[in-house]
Amino acid sequence: AEPLWTYSSTGDEIGGVTISSDGSAIAVAGGKIWLFSKNGTLLVKEPYGDKVIFTPDGSYLISSYSDSLYKFKRIKTSGESESPLQKMWDRSLTGTIRSFDVTDDGKTIVVALDHGGTYIYDSNGKMVGGNKNYTAIIRISSKGERIVGVSQGVLCVFRRNAICSKSDEGIV
């Protein structure tokens, strides 16, 4: 099968890709964010991204770049001079972001740093929980009831305040 469309950018290393659940938008991270329509039209390039994830409804885009975390709102535009992404906030963290995830409604974001630290942010970018434990990969359930982290063969289930309920148990 042939691709519906392609896009190339010489010298850029792709760090992540995400698609809205309805397929209307695709975001690619490679040092910046490229936002495409479903038909392949490049809508905008934003200088904030090596990892990206949409909320399932596609209304919010979360990205990271090195030690910074960003939240964008996707907006309908009336003209080409307007960006279809509105930056809601950004936060500088104490280390490089390794992994992050977001609840379906975009109200809770969890972040894991390269050299230790698991943090929880609310929809306004306020840190509402965290710890200094190392977690390589972090995920949150769709409604935010459970947060799980994995590192070095250990699975840790967190409470909403980021206290691990099984610190060295549950080997994967």
Short mmCIF file of N, CA and C in Angstrom, two decimals:
data_model
loop_
_atom_site.label_atom_id
_atom_site.label_comp_id
_atom_site.label_asym_id
_atom_site.label_seq_id
_atom_site.Cartn_x
_atom_site.Cartn_y
_atom_site.Cartn_z
N ALA A 1 0.84 -1.19 0.00
CA ALA A 1 0.00 0.00 0.00
C ALA A 1 0.88 1.25 0.00
N GLU A 2 0.48 2.20 -0.75
CA GLU A 2 1.20 3.46 -0.85
C GLU A 2 0.77 4.41 0.27
N PRO A 3 1.69 5.23 0.79
CA PRO A 3 1.30 6.21 1.81
C PRO A 3 0.35 7.25 1.22
N LEU A 4 -0.53 7.77 2.05
CA LEU A 4 -1.43 8.84 1.63
C LEU A 4 -0.67 10.13 1.39
N TRP A 5 0.36 10.37 2.21
CA TRP A 5 1.23 11.53 2.04
C TRP A 5 2.52 11.29 2.80
N THR A 6 3.54 12.04 2.46
CA THR A 6 4.82 11.97 3.16
C THR A 6 5.34 13.39 3.40
N TYR A 7 6.26 13.49 4.32
CA TYR A 7 6.92 14.75 4.61
C TYR A 7 8.33 14.40 5.04
N SER A 8 9.30 15.15 4.58
CA SER A 8 10.67 14.90 5.02
C SER A 8 11.33 16.23 5.39
N SER A 9 12.25 16.12 6.34
CA SER A 9 13.00 17.27 6.79
C SER A 9 14.44 16.81 7.02
N THR A 10 15.33 17.21 6.17
CA THR A 10 16.72 16.76 6.21
C THR A 10 17.40 17.19 7.51
N GLY A 11 18.07 16.23 8.15
CA GLY A 11 18.88 16.51 9.32
C GLY A 11 18.13 16.52 10.64
N ASP A 12 16.82 16.32 10.62
CA ASP A 12 16.05 16.30 11.86
C ASP A 12 15.86 14.87 12.34
N GLU A 13 16.07 14.64 13.63
CA GLU A 13 15.90 13.33 14.22
C GLU A 13 14.54 13.28 14.93
N ILE A 14 13.69 12.38 14.50
CA ILE A 14 12.35 12.27 15.06
C ILE A 14 12.41 11.59 16.42
N GLY A 15 11.85 12.24 17.42
CA GLY A 15 11.84 11.70 18.77
C GLY A 15 10.49 11.15 19.19
N GLY A 16 9.44 11.51 18.47
CA GLY A 16 8.11 11.03 18.84
C GLY A 16 7.08 11.45 17.82
N VAL A 17 5.97 10.75 17.84
CA VAL A 17 4.84 11.07 16.98
C VAL A 17 3.56 10.71 17.73
N THR A 18 2.52 11.49 17.52
CA THR A 18 1.23 11.23 18.14
C THR A 18 0.13 11.65 17.17
N ILE A 19 -1.01 11.01 17.29
CA ILE A 19 -2.15 11.31 16.43
C ILE A 19 -3.39 11.45 17.29
N SER A 20 -4.22 12.42 16.97
CA SER A 20 -5.47 12.58 17.71
C SER A 20 -6.36 11.38 17.43
N SER A 21 -7.23 11.04 18.36
CA SER A 21 -8.04 9.83 18.21
C SER A 21 -8.96 9.88 17.00
N ASP A 22 -9.37 11.07 16.58
CA ASP A 22 -10.22 11.17 15.40
C ASP A 22 -9.41 11.26 14.11
N GLY A 23 -8.08 11.27 14.24
CA GLY A 23 -7.21 11.30 13.07
C GLY A 23 -7.09 12.64 12.39
N SER A 24 -7.64 13.69 13.01
CA SER A 24 -7.63 15.01 12.36
C SER A 24 -6.31 15.75 12.47
N ALA A 25 -5.44 15.32 13.39
CA ALA A 25 -4.16 16.01 13.58
C ALA A 25 -3.07 15.01 13.92
N ILE A 26 -1.88 15.30 13.43
CA ILE A 26 -0.70 14.48 13.69
C ILE A 26 0.40 15.44 14.14
N ALA A 27 1.04 15.12 15.26
CA ALA A 27 2.16 15.93 15.73
C ALA A 27 3.41 15.07 15.73
N VAL A 28 4.51 15.66 15.25
CA VAL A 28 5.80 14.99 15.18
C VAL A 28 6.79 15.84 15.96
N ALA A 29 7.63 15.18 16.76
CA ALA A 29 8.65 15.88 17.53
C ALA A 29 10.03 15.55 16.99
N GLY A 30 10.82 16.58 16.76
CA GLY A 30 12.20 16.41 16.30
C GLY A 30 12.99 17.67 16.60
N GLY A 31 13.05 18.04 17.89
CA GLY A 31 13.67 19.30 18.27
C GLY A 31 12.67 20.44 18.23
N LYS A 32 11.67 20.26 17.46
CA LYS A 32 10.53 21.18 17.38
C LYS A 32 9.30 20.33 17.16
N ILE A 33 8.13 20.93 17.15
CA ILE A 33 6.89 20.21 16.88
C ILE A 33 6.40 20.60 15.50
N TRP A 34 6.12 19.61 14.69
CA TRP A 34 5.44 19.83 13.42
C TRP A 34 4.01 19.35 13.61
N LEU A 35 3.05 20.21 13.36
CA LEU A 35 1.64 19.82 13.45
C LEU A 35 1.08 19.76 12.05
N PHE A 36 0.54 18.59 11.71
CA PHE A 36 -0.02 18.35 10.39
C PHE A 36 -1.52 18.11 10.47
N SER A 37 -2.22 18.48 9.41
CA SER A 37 -3.62 18.07 9.27
C SER A 37 -3.64 16.62 8.81
N LYS A 38 -4.81 16.01 8.83
CA LYS A 38 -4.92 14.62 8.39
C LYS A 38 -4.55 14.45 6.92
N ASN A 39 -4.63 15.51 6.15
CA ASN A 39 -4.30 15.46 4.73
C ASN A 39 -2.83 15.76 4.44
N GLY A 40 -2.03 16.01 5.49
CA GLY A 40 -0.61 16.24 5.31
C GLY A 40 -0.20 17.69 5.20
N THR A 41 -1.14 18.60 5.38
CA THR A 41 -0.80 20.02 5.36
C THR A 41 -0.05 20.37 6.64
N LEU A 42 1.13 20.96 6.50
CA LEU A 42 1.88 21.42 7.67
C LEU A 42 1.20 22.67 8.20
N LEU A 43 0.65 22.59 9.41
CA LEU A 43 -0.10 23.70 10.00
C LEU A 43 0.81 24.66 10.76
N VAL A 44 1.81 24.11 11.45
CA VAL A 44 2.69 24.96 12.24
C VAL A 44 3.93 24.18 12.65
N LYS A 45 5.02 24.92 12.85
CA LYS A 45 6.23 24.39 13.49
C LYS A 45 6.43 25.19 14.77
N GLU A 46 6.53 24.51 15.88
CA GLU A 46 6.79 25.15 17.17
C GLU A 46 8.14 24.66 17.68
N PRO A 47 8.93 25.52 18.31
CA PRO A 47 10.28 25.11 18.74
C PRO A 47 10.30 24.44 20.10
N TYR A 48 9.41 23.51 20.35
CA TYR A 48 9.34 22.92 21.69
C TYR A 48 9.09 21.43 21.67
N GLY A 49 9.96 20.60 21.16
CA GLY A 49 9.60 19.20 21.26
C GLY A 49 10.62 18.17 20.84
N ASP A 50 10.89 17.24 21.75
CA ASP A 50 11.56 16.01 21.36
C ASP A 50 10.69 14.80 21.66
N LYS A 51 9.60 15.02 22.43
CA LYS A 51 8.57 14.00 22.68
C LYS A 51 7.22 14.71 22.66
N VAL A 52 6.18 14.02 22.20
CA VAL A 52 4.84 14.62 22.12
C VAL A 52 3.77 13.58 22.41
N ILE A 53 2.63 14.06 22.94
CA ILE A 53 1.46 13.20 23.12
C ILE A 53 0.21 14.09 23.12
N PHE A 54 -0.81 13.66 22.38
CA PHE A 54 -2.12 14.31 22.40
C PHE A 54 -2.96 13.71 23.51
N THR A 55 -3.87 14.51 24.06
CA THR A 55 -4.95 13.91 24.84
C THR A 55 -5.80 13.15 23.82
N PRO A 56 -6.52 12.11 24.24
CA PRO A 56 -7.27 11.32 23.27
C PRO A 56 -8.24 12.11 22.39
N ASP A 57 -8.83 13.17 22.92
CA ASP A 57 -9.76 13.95 22.09
C ASP A 57 -9.03 14.94 21.18
N GLY A 58 -7.71 15.02 21.32
CA GLY A 58 -6.91 15.87 20.46
C GLY A 58 -6.95 17.35 20.82
N SER A 59 -7.58 17.71 21.93
CA SER A 59 -7.69 19.13 22.26
C SER A 59 -6.44 19.70 22.92
N TYR A 60 -5.60 18.85 23.52
CA TYR A 60 -4.36 19.31 24.15
C TYR A 60 -3.20 18.49 23.64
N LEU A 61 -2.05 19.14 23.53
CA LEU A 61 -0.80 18.50 23.14
C LEU A 61 0.21 18.78 24.24
N ILE A 62 0.84 17.73 24.75
CA ILE A 62 1.88 17.86 25.75
C ILE A 62 3.19 17.52 25.05
N SER A 63 4.22 18.33 25.30
CA SER A 63 5.53 18.04 24.71
C SER A 63 6.62 18.28 25.74
N SER A 64 7.76 17.69 25.46
CA SER A 64 8.94 17.96 26.28
C SER A 64 10.09 18.28 25.36
N TYR A 65 11.01 19.06 25.89
CA TYR A 65 12.25 19.35 25.20
C TYR A 65 13.33 19.47 26.26
N SER A 66 14.21 18.49 26.33
CA SER A 66 15.27 18.44 27.31
C SER A 66 14.66 18.44 28.72
N ASP A 67 14.81 19.54 29.47
CA ASP A 67 14.30 19.59 30.84
C ASP A 67 13.02 20.42 30.95
N SER A 68 12.37 20.71 29.83
CA SER A 68 11.17 21.55 29.84
C SER A 68 9.94 20.77 29.41
N LEU A 69 8.84 21.06 30.08
CA LEU A 69 7.54 20.44 29.80
C LEU A 69 6.59 21.53 29.34
N TYR A 70 5.82 21.24 28.29
CA TYR A 70 4.92 22.23 27.69
C TYR A 70 3.52 21.64 27.55
N LYS A 71 2.54 22.51 27.71
CA LYS A 71 1.16 22.13 27.42
C LYS A 71 0.59 23.14 26.43
N PHE A 72 0.05 22.61 25.33
CA PHE A 72 -0.58 23.43 24.29
C PHE A 72 -2.05 23.08 24.19
N LYS A 73 -2.84 24.06 23.84
CA LYS A 73 -4.24 23.84 23.51
C LYS A 73 -4.37 23.94 22.00
N ARG A 74 -5.05 22.98 21.41
CA ARG A 74 -5.28 23.03 19.98
C ARG A 74 -6.51 23.89 19.72
N ILE A 75 -6.37 24.87 18.85
CA ILE A 75 -7.48 25.79 18.60
C ILE A 75 -7.79 25.84 17.10
N LYS A 76 -9.02 26.16 16.82
CA LYS A 76 -9.42 26.37 15.43
C LYS A 76 -9.00 27.77 15.04
N THR A 77 -8.43 27.91 13.88
CA THR A 77 -7.95 29.21 13.44
C THR A 77 -8.78 29.72 12.28
N SER A 78 -8.82 31.03 12.17
CA SER A 78 -9.58 31.63 11.07
C SER A 78 -8.69 32.04 9.91
N GLY A 79 -7.39 32.04 10.15
CA GLY A 79 -6.48 32.46 9.08
C GLY A 79 -5.13 31.79 9.21
N GLU A 80 -4.34 31.88 8.16
CA GLU A 80 -3.04 31.24 8.14
C GLU A 80 -2.03 31.91 9.06
N SER A 81 -2.28 33.15 9.46
CA SER A 81 -1.33 33.85 10.32
C SER A 81 -1.47 33.42 11.78
N GLU A 82 -2.53 32.73 12.12
CA GLU A 82 -2.74 32.27 13.49
C GLU A 82 -2.19 30.85 13.67
N SER A 83 -1.61 30.59 14.81
CA SER A 83 -1.11 29.25 15.11
C SER A 83 -2.25 28.39 15.63
N PRO A 84 -2.34 27.14 15.17
CA PRO A 84 -3.37 26.24 15.69
C PRO A 84 -3.01 25.66 17.06
N LEU A 85 -1.84 26.04 17.59
CA LEU A 85 -1.44 25.63 18.93
C LEU A 85 -1.23 26.87 19.79
N GLN A 86 -1.88 26.89 20.94
CA GLN A 86 -1.71 27.99 21.89
C GLN A 86 -0.99 27.43 23.11
N LYS A 87 0.20 27.97 23.41
CA LYS A 87 0.94 27.49 24.57
C LYS A 87 0.21 27.93 25.84
N MET A 88 -0.17 26.94 26.65
CA MET A 88 -0.86 27.21 27.91
C MET A 88 0.14 27.52 29.02
N TRP A 89 1.20 26.72 29.08
CA TRP A 89 2.25 26.92 30.07
C TRP A 89 3.48 26.09 29.72
N ASP A 90 4.58 26.40 30.40
CA ASP A 90 5.78 25.58 30.31
C ASP A 90 6.44 25.57 31.68
N ARG A 91 7.12 24.47 31.97
CA ARG A 91 7.81 24.30 33.24
C ARG A 91 9.21 23.78 32.98
N SER A 92 10.16 24.32 33.71
CA SER A 92 11.53 23.85 33.65
C SER A 92 11.73 22.90 34.84
N LEU A 93 12.20 21.69 34.58
CA LEU A 93 12.40 20.69 35.61
C LEU A 93 13.88 20.57 35.96
N THR A 94 14.21 19.73 36.92
CA THR A 94 15.58 19.63 37.41
C THR A 94 16.45 18.65 36.63
N GLY A 95 15.92 18.07 35.57
CA GLY A 95 16.68 17.13 34.75
C GLY A 95 15.98 16.88 33.44
N THR A 96 16.62 16.12 32.58
CA THR A 96 16.05 15.80 31.28
C THR A 96 14.85 14.89 31.43
N ILE A 97 13.79 15.21 30.71
CA ILE A 97 12.56 14.42 30.77
C ILE A 97 12.75 13.15 29.94
N ARG A 98 12.53 12.03 30.59
CA ARG A 98 12.67 10.73 29.93
C ARG A 98 11.34 10.21 29.40
N SER A 99 10.27 10.42 30.15
CA SER A 99 8.97 9.87 29.80
C SER A 99 7.88 10.74 30.42
N PHE A 100 6.72 10.81 29.76
CA PHE A 100 5.58 11.48 30.36
C PHE A 100 4.30 10.92 29.79
N ASP A 101 3.20 11.19 30.48
CA ASP A 101 1.88 10.73 30.04
C ASP A 101 0.84 11.71 30.56
N VAL A 102 -0.36 11.63 30.02
CA VAL A 102 -1.43 12.56 30.36
C VAL A 102 -2.76 11.81 30.45
N THR A 103 -3.62 12.26 31.34
CA THR A 103 -4.96 11.68 31.43
C THR A 103 -5.77 12.08 30.21
N ASP A 104 -6.88 11.38 29.99
CA ASP A 104 -7.72 11.64 28.83
C ASP A 104 -8.21 13.08 28.75
N ASP A 105 -8.51 13.67 29.91
CA ASP A 105 -9.04 15.04 29.91
C ASP A 105 -7.94 16.10 29.93
N GLY A 106 -6.69 15.69 30.00
CA GLY A 106 -5.57 16.63 30.00
C GLY A 106 -5.35 17.33 31.33
N LYS A 107 -6.05 16.90 32.37
CA LYS A 107 -5.95 17.60 33.65
C LYS A 107 -4.80 17.14 34.54
N THR A 108 -4.23 15.96 34.25
CA THR A 108 -3.11 15.46 35.04
C THR A 108 -2.02 14.95 34.11
N ILE A 109 -0.80 15.39 34.37
CA ILE A 109 0.36 14.99 33.58
C ILE A 109 1.39 14.41 34.54
N VAL A 110 1.93 13.25 34.21
CA VAL A 110 2.99 12.64 35.01
C VAL A 110 4.28 12.67 34.19
N VAL A 111 5.40 12.88 34.89
CA VAL A 111 6.69 13.05 34.23
C VAL A 111 7.75 12.25 34.99
N ALA A 112 8.63 11.57 34.24
CA ALA A 112 9.78 10.88 34.83
C ALA A 112 11.04 11.50 34.24
N LEU A 113 12.01 11.77 35.11
CA LEU A 113 13.27 12.39 34.69
C LEU A 113 14.37 11.34 34.54
N ASP A 114 15.35 11.63 33.69
CA ASP A 114 16.47 10.72 33.42
C ASP A 114 17.22 10.30 34.67
N HIS A 115 17.51 11.23 35.54
CA HIS A 115 18.35 10.93 36.70
C HIS A 115 17.58 10.92 38.01
N GLY A 116 16.31 10.56 37.94
CA GLY A 116 15.52 10.42 39.15
C GLY A 116 14.50 11.53 39.29
N GLY A 117 13.35 11.12 39.72
CA GLY A 117 12.27 12.06 39.95
C GLY A 117 11.04 11.69 39.13
N THR A 118 9.93 11.58 39.84
CA THR A 118 8.63 11.33 39.23
C THR A 118 7.73 12.45 39.74
N TYR A 119 7.10 13.19 38.82
CA TYR A 119 6.36 14.38 39.21
C TYR A 119 4.97 14.38 38.59
N ILE A 120 4.03 14.98 39.30
CA ILE A 120 2.65 15.08 38.85
C ILE A 120 2.28 16.55 38.76
N TYR A 121 1.72 16.94 37.60
CA TYR A 121 1.29 18.32 37.37
C TYR A 121 -0.20 18.35 37.09
N ASP A 122 -0.86 19.43 37.54
CA ASP A 122 -2.28 19.60 37.23
C ASP A 122 -2.43 20.35 35.91
N SER A 123 -3.65 20.64 35.53
CA SER A 123 -3.92 21.25 34.22
C SER A 123 -3.36 22.66 34.09
N ASN A 124 -3.06 23.31 35.22
CA ASN A 124 -2.50 24.66 35.19
C ASN A 124 -0.98 24.68 35.29
N GLY A 125 -0.36 23.50 35.30
CA GLY A 125 1.10 23.42 35.37
C GLY A 125 1.64 23.47 36.78
N LYS A 126 0.77 23.32 37.77
CA LYS A 126 1.22 23.31 39.17
C LYS A 126 1.62 21.89 39.55
N MET A 127 2.83 21.75 40.15
CA MET A 127 3.24 20.44 40.62
C MET A 127 2.41 20.09 41.85
N VAL A 128 1.73 18.94 41.81
CA VAL A 128 0.84 18.54 42.89
C VAL A 128 1.31 17.27 43.60
N GLY A 129 2.43 16.71 43.17
CA GLY A 129 2.98 15.53 43.82
C GLY A 129 4.29 15.16 43.17
N GLY A 130 5.02 14.28 43.84
CA GLY A 130 6.28 13.84 43.26
C GLY A 130 7.17 13.17 44.27
N ASN A 131 8.25 12.59 43.76
CA ASN A 131 9.26 11.98 44.60
C ASN A 131 10.58 11.99 43.84
N LYS A 132 11.63 11.56 44.47
CA LYS A 132 12.97 11.57 43.85
C LYS A 132 13.35 10.20 43.27
N ASN A 133 12.43 9.24 43.31
CA ASN A 133 12.72 7.90 42.81
C ASN A 133 12.91 7.90 41.30
N TYR A 134 13.77 7.00 40.84
CA TYR A 134 14.02 6.87 39.42
C TYR A 134 12.93 6.00 38.79
N THR A 135 12.35 6.47 37.71
CA THR A 135 11.38 5.72 36.93
C THR A 135 11.71 5.95 35.46
N ALA A 136 11.96 4.88 34.73
CA ALA A 136 12.34 5.02 33.32
C ALA A 136 11.13 5.34 32.44
N ILE A 137 10.03 4.65 32.68
CA ILE A 137 8.82 4.85 31.89
C ILE A 137 7.67 5.06 32.85
N ILE A 138 6.88 6.11 32.60
CA ILE A 138 5.75 6.44 33.46
C ILE A 138 4.48 6.47 32.63
N ARG A 139 3.38 5.95 33.19
CA ARG A 139 2.07 5.99 32.54
C ARG A 139 1.01 6.29 33.58
N ILE A 140 -0.10 6.89 33.12
CA ILE A 140 -1.21 7.20 34.00
C ILE A 140 -2.48 6.66 33.36
N SER A 141 -3.41 6.18 34.18
CA SER A 141 -4.68 5.67 33.65
C SER A 141 -5.50 6.82 33.07
N SER A 142 -6.48 6.47 32.26
CA SER A 142 -7.24 7.48 31.52
C SER A 142 -7.89 8.53 32.42
N LYS A 143 -8.33 8.13 33.61
CA LYS A 143 -8.96 9.08 34.53
C LYS A 143 -8.03 9.51 35.65
N GLY A 144 -6.81 9.01 35.66
CA GLY A 144 -5.82 9.44 36.63
C GLY A 144 -5.83 8.70 37.96
N GLU A 145 -6.58 7.59 38.03
CA GLU A 145 -6.63 6.86 39.31
C GLU A 145 -5.33 6.12 39.63
N ARG A 146 -4.64 5.65 38.60
CA ARG A 146 -3.42 4.88 38.80
C ARG A 146 -2.27 5.48 38.00
N ILE A 147 -1.12 5.47 38.63
CA ILE A 147 0.11 5.88 37.97
C ILE A 147 1.08 4.72 38.14
N VAL A 148 1.69 4.28 37.04
CA VAL A 148 2.65 3.18 37.13
C VAL A 148 3.97 3.63 36.53
N GLY A 149 5.03 3.13 37.13
CA GLY A 149 6.36 3.41 36.64
C GLY A 149 7.16 2.12 36.57
N VAL A 150 8.05 2.03 35.61
CA VAL A 150 8.89 0.85 35.45
C VAL A 150 10.33 1.31 35.33
N SER A 151 11.21 0.62 36.05
CA SER A 151 12.65 0.84 35.88
C SER A 151 13.39 -0.37 36.39
N GLN A 152 14.40 -0.78 35.66
CA GLN A 152 15.30 -1.87 36.04
C GLN A 152 14.55 -3.09 36.57
N GLY A 153 13.48 -3.48 35.87
CA GLY A 153 12.74 -4.68 36.22
C GLY A 153 11.78 -4.52 37.37
N VAL A 154 11.60 -3.32 37.90
CA VAL A 154 10.69 -3.08 39.01
C VAL A 154 9.48 -2.29 38.52
N LEU A 155 8.31 -2.81 38.82
CA LEU A 155 7.07 -2.12 38.52
C LEU A 155 6.58 -1.47 39.80
N CYS A 156 6.31 -0.19 39.74
CA CYS A 156 5.86 0.54 40.92
C CYS A 156 4.51 1.20 40.60
N VAL A 157 3.53 0.95 41.46
CA VAL A 157 2.23 1.60 41.32
C VAL A 157 2.20 2.74 42.32
N PHE A 158 1.91 3.94 41.81
CA PHE A 158 1.93 5.14 42.65
C PHE A 158 0.52 5.55 43.04
N ARG A 159 0.44 6.14 44.20
CA ARG A 159 -0.78 6.86 44.58
C ARG A 159 -0.73 8.21 43.88
N ARG A 160 -1.80 8.96 43.91
CA ARG A 160 -1.84 10.26 43.24
C ARG A 160 -0.80 11.24 43.78
N ASN A 161 -0.31 11.04 44.99
CA ASN A 161 0.71 11.92 45.54
C ASN A 161 2.12 11.44 45.19
N ALA A 162 2.22 10.42 44.33
CA ALA A 162 3.48 9.86 43.84
C ALA A 162 4.26 9.10 44.90
N ILE A 163 3.57 8.57 45.90
CA ILE A 163 4.19 7.67 46.85
C ILE A 163 4.03 6.26 46.30
N CYS A 164 5.13 5.55 46.13
CA CYS A 164 5.10 4.21 45.56
C CYS A 164 4.52 3.25 46.60
N SER A 165 3.50 2.51 46.21
CA SER A 165 2.87 1.60 47.16
C SER A 165 3.58 0.25 47.23
N LYS A 166 4.48 -0.05 46.30
CA LYS A 166 5.26 -1.29 46.32
C LYS A 166 6.65 -0.96 45.80
N SER A 167 7.52 -0.50 46.67
CA SER A 167 8.79 0.06 46.23
C SER A 167 9.71 -0.92 45.54
N ASP A 168 10.00 -2.07 46.13
CA ASP A 168 10.93 -3.00 45.51
C ASP A 168 10.29 -4.34 45.25
N GLU A 169 8.99 -4.38 45.17
CA GLU A 169 8.29 -5.61 44.88
C GLU A 169 7.72 -5.55 43.48
N GLY A 170 7.13 -6.64 43.07
CA GLY A 170 6.47 -6.65 41.77
C GLY A 170 7.45 -6.67 40.61
N ILE A 171 8.47 -7.49 40.69
CA ILE A 171 9.44 -7.58 39.60
C ILE A 171 8.72 -7.98 38.32
N VAL A 172 9.03 -7.26 37.27
CA VAL A 172 8.38 -7.51 35.98
C VAL A 172 9.07 -8.65 35.27
#
